[in-house]
Amino acid sequence: MQSLLKDIKGLVGAYKKAPRFVAGEEMKQFPVLENAWLLFENGVITDFGTMDDCPEVNVETVDVVDCTGRYVLPSWCDSHTHLVYANDRAGEFLDRLRGLSYAEIAAKGGGILNSARALREMSEEELLEKSVSRLQSVIASGVGALEIKSGYGLSKDGEEKMLRVISRLKDISPIPIKATFLGCHAVPEDFSSATEYTEFVVGQMLPDFVEKGLVDYVDAFCETGYFSVEDTSALVDASNELGVKSKIHVNQFTTLGGVELCVNKNVLSVDHLEVISEDDIEALKRGMNSDLPTFPVALPICSHFLGIPYTESRRLVDEGLPLVIATDHNPGTAPSGDMLEAVRLGSIKMGLEPIEAIAAGTLNGASAMELDSEVGSITPGKRANFLITKEIFGLEVIPYRLNDAVVDKVYVNGDCWVG
Ligand code: NIG
Ligand code: FE
């Protein structure tokens, strides 16, 4: 079935041929075609243009949608989530409100170890069921491509269970999903050090999971009290040798030199960066010289929820970098998969213009999962995954309306999913 959206107030991210990503000043130029039409068929975008050359279509055979006053945006591309988990951690939240820090809660056996215990006790079927329902709700909120990490298994069986659930989600999902093996997330109680556990992950888990086809990317939590730069380096080297790229949690609470390591080893993205040094920024700028840079990923829902600094996204864009925004959807530090909220915080808390925040949450997010040939912009040949807003004054209404739902309809592979 062919469909035509017409009289679109602004068609966002419309490229006849899209770049892989936008960086620095290009982010403000993320295109918005005014007074536009969009044609799609069999789930794929076929063409677009301005209303002065709108195609004549037979309304008996073509589904025509009037978009007067509305914007059409590429669906969100959420490149960093921990969507597969057993239970939320609302109990710890009370500890937080009473003044305990993330590290203090972890030291009491809370945090990642708490999620690992709950995951161990839950059957794969139940974990899948819970994850499917989260996946359905993020798709309904406008996410059109997703990355999901393991990392709450903390044993070979547990990590494999998580990766199998991610693989089963891929099989049933209407949107593309990338699986990240977050092998080094926390040190389980039966290991004496992060280095000892890293050796186990590298020797006993990684090759087996890669061979089973369960791994698109590898991840580590490079942080004081978790995994050192050396541990992270060992994991990245081992995965590079197997031809698997990495996406690394780094600089959430402290800066250890992990960013430079990641750039030097061609890591696909460095995620968090709530604290960042001049050396880190210089390293990221050097990374712009390779074919695909190391993408800096800001996770503002985590900053909001934990009350920690926001990533200096304005600065990173002003330095010419291809900023990405993602949710970090997880039960401990960002209990939400709402990309609209992440993009909104991009403007309210990180000083980005709405169009820059949108580019960070769409095309750049797609590239940080190497899914940019399929999603991330309104481009002929890409999936017809997009959102239609309500009638709004301009894109600035997205951050301005705070928690109002500005999205009216969500399309997935050309089908109207919501609205
Ligand atoms: O991205 N920081 C490491 N991992 C997650 C949090 C995991 C958790 O607390 O459950 C994050 O913030
Ligand atoms: Fe995370």
PDB file of N, CA and C and ligand atoms in Angstrom, residues 80 82 89 102 111-112 115 152 182 185 221 249 252-253 272 299 302 306 328 330-334, ligand 1:
ATOM      1  N   HIS A  80      21.585   3.499  23.555  1.00  0.00           N
ATOM      2  CA  HIS A  80      22.141   3.032  24.839  1.00  0.00           C
ATOM      3  C   HIS A  80      20.991   2.700  25.789  1.00  0.00           C
ATOM      4  N   HIS A  82      19.495  -0.481  28.791  1.00  0.00           N
ATOM      5  CA  HIS A  82      19.609  -1.745  29.542  1.00  0.00           C
ATOM      6  C   HIS A  82      18.164  -2.237  29.712  1.00  0.00           C
ATOM      7  N   ARG A  89      14.149  -0.945  40.889  1.00  0.00           N
ATOM      8  CA  ARG A  89      14.860  -0.852  42.172  1.00  0.00           C
ATOM      9  C   ARG A  89      14.293   0.313  42.982  1.00  0.00           C
ATOM     10  N   TYR A 102      25.106   6.724  44.898  1.00  0.00           N
ATOM     11  CA  TYR A 102      25.113   5.512  44.050  1.00  0.00           C
ATOM     12  C   TYR A 102      26.148   4.522  44.602  1.00  0.00           C
ATOM     13  N   GLY A 111      22.294  -1.677  43.924  1.00  0.00           N
ATOM     14  CA  GLY A 111      22.804  -1.349  42.590  1.00  0.00           C
ATOM     15  C   GLY A 111      22.818  -2.536  41.651  1.00  0.00           C
ATOM     16  N   ILE A 112      23.887  -2.630  40.862  1.00  0.00           N
ATOM     17  CA  ILE A 112      23.967  -3.646  39.808  1.00  0.00           C
ATOM     18  C   ILE A 112      23.879  -5.056  40.407  1.00  0.00           C
ATOM     19  N   SER A 115      20.325  -5.992  40.959  1.00  0.00           N
ATOM     20  CA  SER A 115      19.670  -6.401  39.709  1.00  0.00           C
ATOM     21  C   SER A 115      20.141  -7.787  39.272  1.00  0.00           C
ATOM     22  N   TYR A 152      23.535  -7.595  33.615  1.00  0.00           N
ATOM     23  CA  TYR A 152      22.982  -7.910  34.935  1.00  0.00           C
ATOM     24  C   TYR A 152      23.067  -9.415  35.213  1.00  0.00           C
ATOM     25  N   LEU A 182      27.580  -6.485  27.709  1.00  0.00           N
ATOM     26  CA  LEU A 182      28.205  -5.636  28.742  1.00  0.00           C
ATOM     27  C   LEU A 182      28.864  -6.588  29.750  1.00  0.00           C
ATOM     28  N   HIS A 185      30.528  -5.165  33.930  1.00  0.00           N
ATOM     29  CA  HIS A 185      29.597  -4.158  34.463  1.00  0.00           C
ATOM     30  C   HIS A 185      29.825  -3.960  35.954  1.00  0.00           C
ATOM     31  N   PHE A 221      32.113  -0.997  32.103  1.00  0.00           N
ATOM     32  CA  PHE A 221      31.866   0.173  32.953  1.00  0.00           C
ATOM     33  C   PHE A 221      33.233   0.621  33.468  1.00  0.00           C
ATOM     34  N   HIS A 249      30.932   2.479  28.644  1.00  0.00           N
ATOM     35  CA  HIS A 249      30.496   3.389  29.713  1.00  0.00           C
ATOM     36  C   HIS A 249      31.752   4.046  30.296  1.00  0.00           C
ATOM     37  N   GLN A 252      31.386   8.505  33.977  1.00  0.00           N
ATOM     38  CA  GLN A 252      30.095   8.815  34.601  1.00  0.00           C
ATOM     39  C   GLN A 252      30.313   9.610  35.890  1.00  0.00           C
ATOM     40  N   PHE A 253      31.312   9.169  36.685  1.00  0.00           N
ATOM     41  CA  PHE A 253      31.562   9.857  37.957  1.00  0.00           C
ATOM     42  C   PHE A 253      32.980  10.435  38.027  1.00  0.00           C
ATOM     43  N   HIS A 272      28.125   8.409  28.495  1.00  0.00           N
ATOM     44  CA  HIS A 272      27.995   9.094  29.798  1.00  0.00           C
ATOM     45  C   HIS A 272      28.711  10.455  29.743  1.00  0.00           C
ATOM     46  N   LEU A 299      23.679  11.096  28.231  1.00  0.00           N
ATOM     47  CA  LEU A 299      22.537  10.344  28.786  1.00  0.00           C
ATOM     48  C   LEU A 299      21.857  11.218  29.842  1.00  0.00           C
ATOM     49  N   CYS A 302      19.852  10.100  33.059  1.00  0.00           N
ATOM     50  CA  CYS A 302      20.674   9.618  34.185  1.00  0.00           C
ATOM     51  C   CYS A 302      21.122  10.800  35.051  1.00  0.00           C
ATOM     52  N   LEU A 306      19.898  11.001  38.889  1.00  0.00           N
ATOM     53  CA  LEU A 306      20.890  10.866  39.975  1.00  0.00           C
ATOM     54  C   LEU A 306      21.301  12.213  40.555  1.00  0.00           C
ATOM     55  N   ASP A 328      19.670   5.601  28.254  1.00  0.00           N
ATOM     56  CA  ASP A 328      20.293   4.802  29.324  1.00  0.00           C
ATOM     57  C   ASP A 328      19.259   3.975  30.087  1.00  0.00           C
ATOM     58  N   ASN A 330      17.365   2.076  32.368  1.00  0.00           N
ATOM     59  CA  ASN A 330      17.790   0.996  33.265  1.00  0.00           C
ATOM     60  C   ASN A 330      17.154   1.214  34.632  1.00  0.00           C
ATOM     61  N   PRO A 331      17.112   0.155  35.471  1.00  0.00           N
ATOM     62  CA  PRO A 331      16.379   0.288  36.736  1.00  0.00           C
ATOM     63  C   PRO A 331      17.118   1.080  37.816  1.00  0.00           C
ATOM     64  N   GLY A 332      18.415   1.366  37.604  1.00  0.00           N
ATOM     65  CA  GLY A 332      19.180   2.007  38.677  1.00  0.00           C
ATOM     66  C   GLY A 332      19.379   3.495  38.508  1.00  0.00           C
ATOM     67  N   THR A 333      19.716   3.925  37.298  1.00  0.00           N
ATOM     68  CA  THR A 333      20.121   5.327  37.146  1.00  0.00           C
ATOM     69  C   THR A 333      19.267   6.103  36.142  1.00  0.00           C
ATOM     70  N   ALA A 334      18.382   5.431  35.426  1.00  0.00           N
ATOM     71  CA  ALA A 334      17.552   6.120  34.425  1.00  0.00           C
ATOM     72  C   ALA A 334      16.323   5.249  34.126  1.00  0.00           C
TER      73      ALA A 334
HETATM   74  O1  NIG B   1      24.573   3.325  32.585  1.00  0.00           O
HETATM   75  N1  NIG B   1      26.783   2.890  35.044  1.00  0.00           N
HETATM   76  C1  NIG B   1      26.650   1.749  34.708  1.00  0.00           C
HETATM   77  N2  NIG B   1      25.526   1.166  34.262  1.00  0.00           N
HETATM   78  C2  NIG B   1      24.231   1.778  34.257  1.00  0.00           C
HETATM   79  C3  NIG B   1      23.576   1.685  35.562  1.00  0.00           C
HETATM   80  C4  NIG B   1      23.376   0.311  36.003  1.00  0.00           C
HETATM   81  C5  NIG B   1      22.524   0.202  37.219  1.00  0.00           C
HETATM   82  O2  NIG B   1      22.684   0.940  38.198  1.00  0.00           O
HETATM   83  O3  NIG B   1      21.668  -0.694  37.181  1.00  0.00           O
HETATM   84  C6  NIG B   1      24.302   3.197  33.740  1.00  0.00           C
HETATM   85  O4  NIG B   1      24.092   4.171  34.475  1.00  0.00           O
END
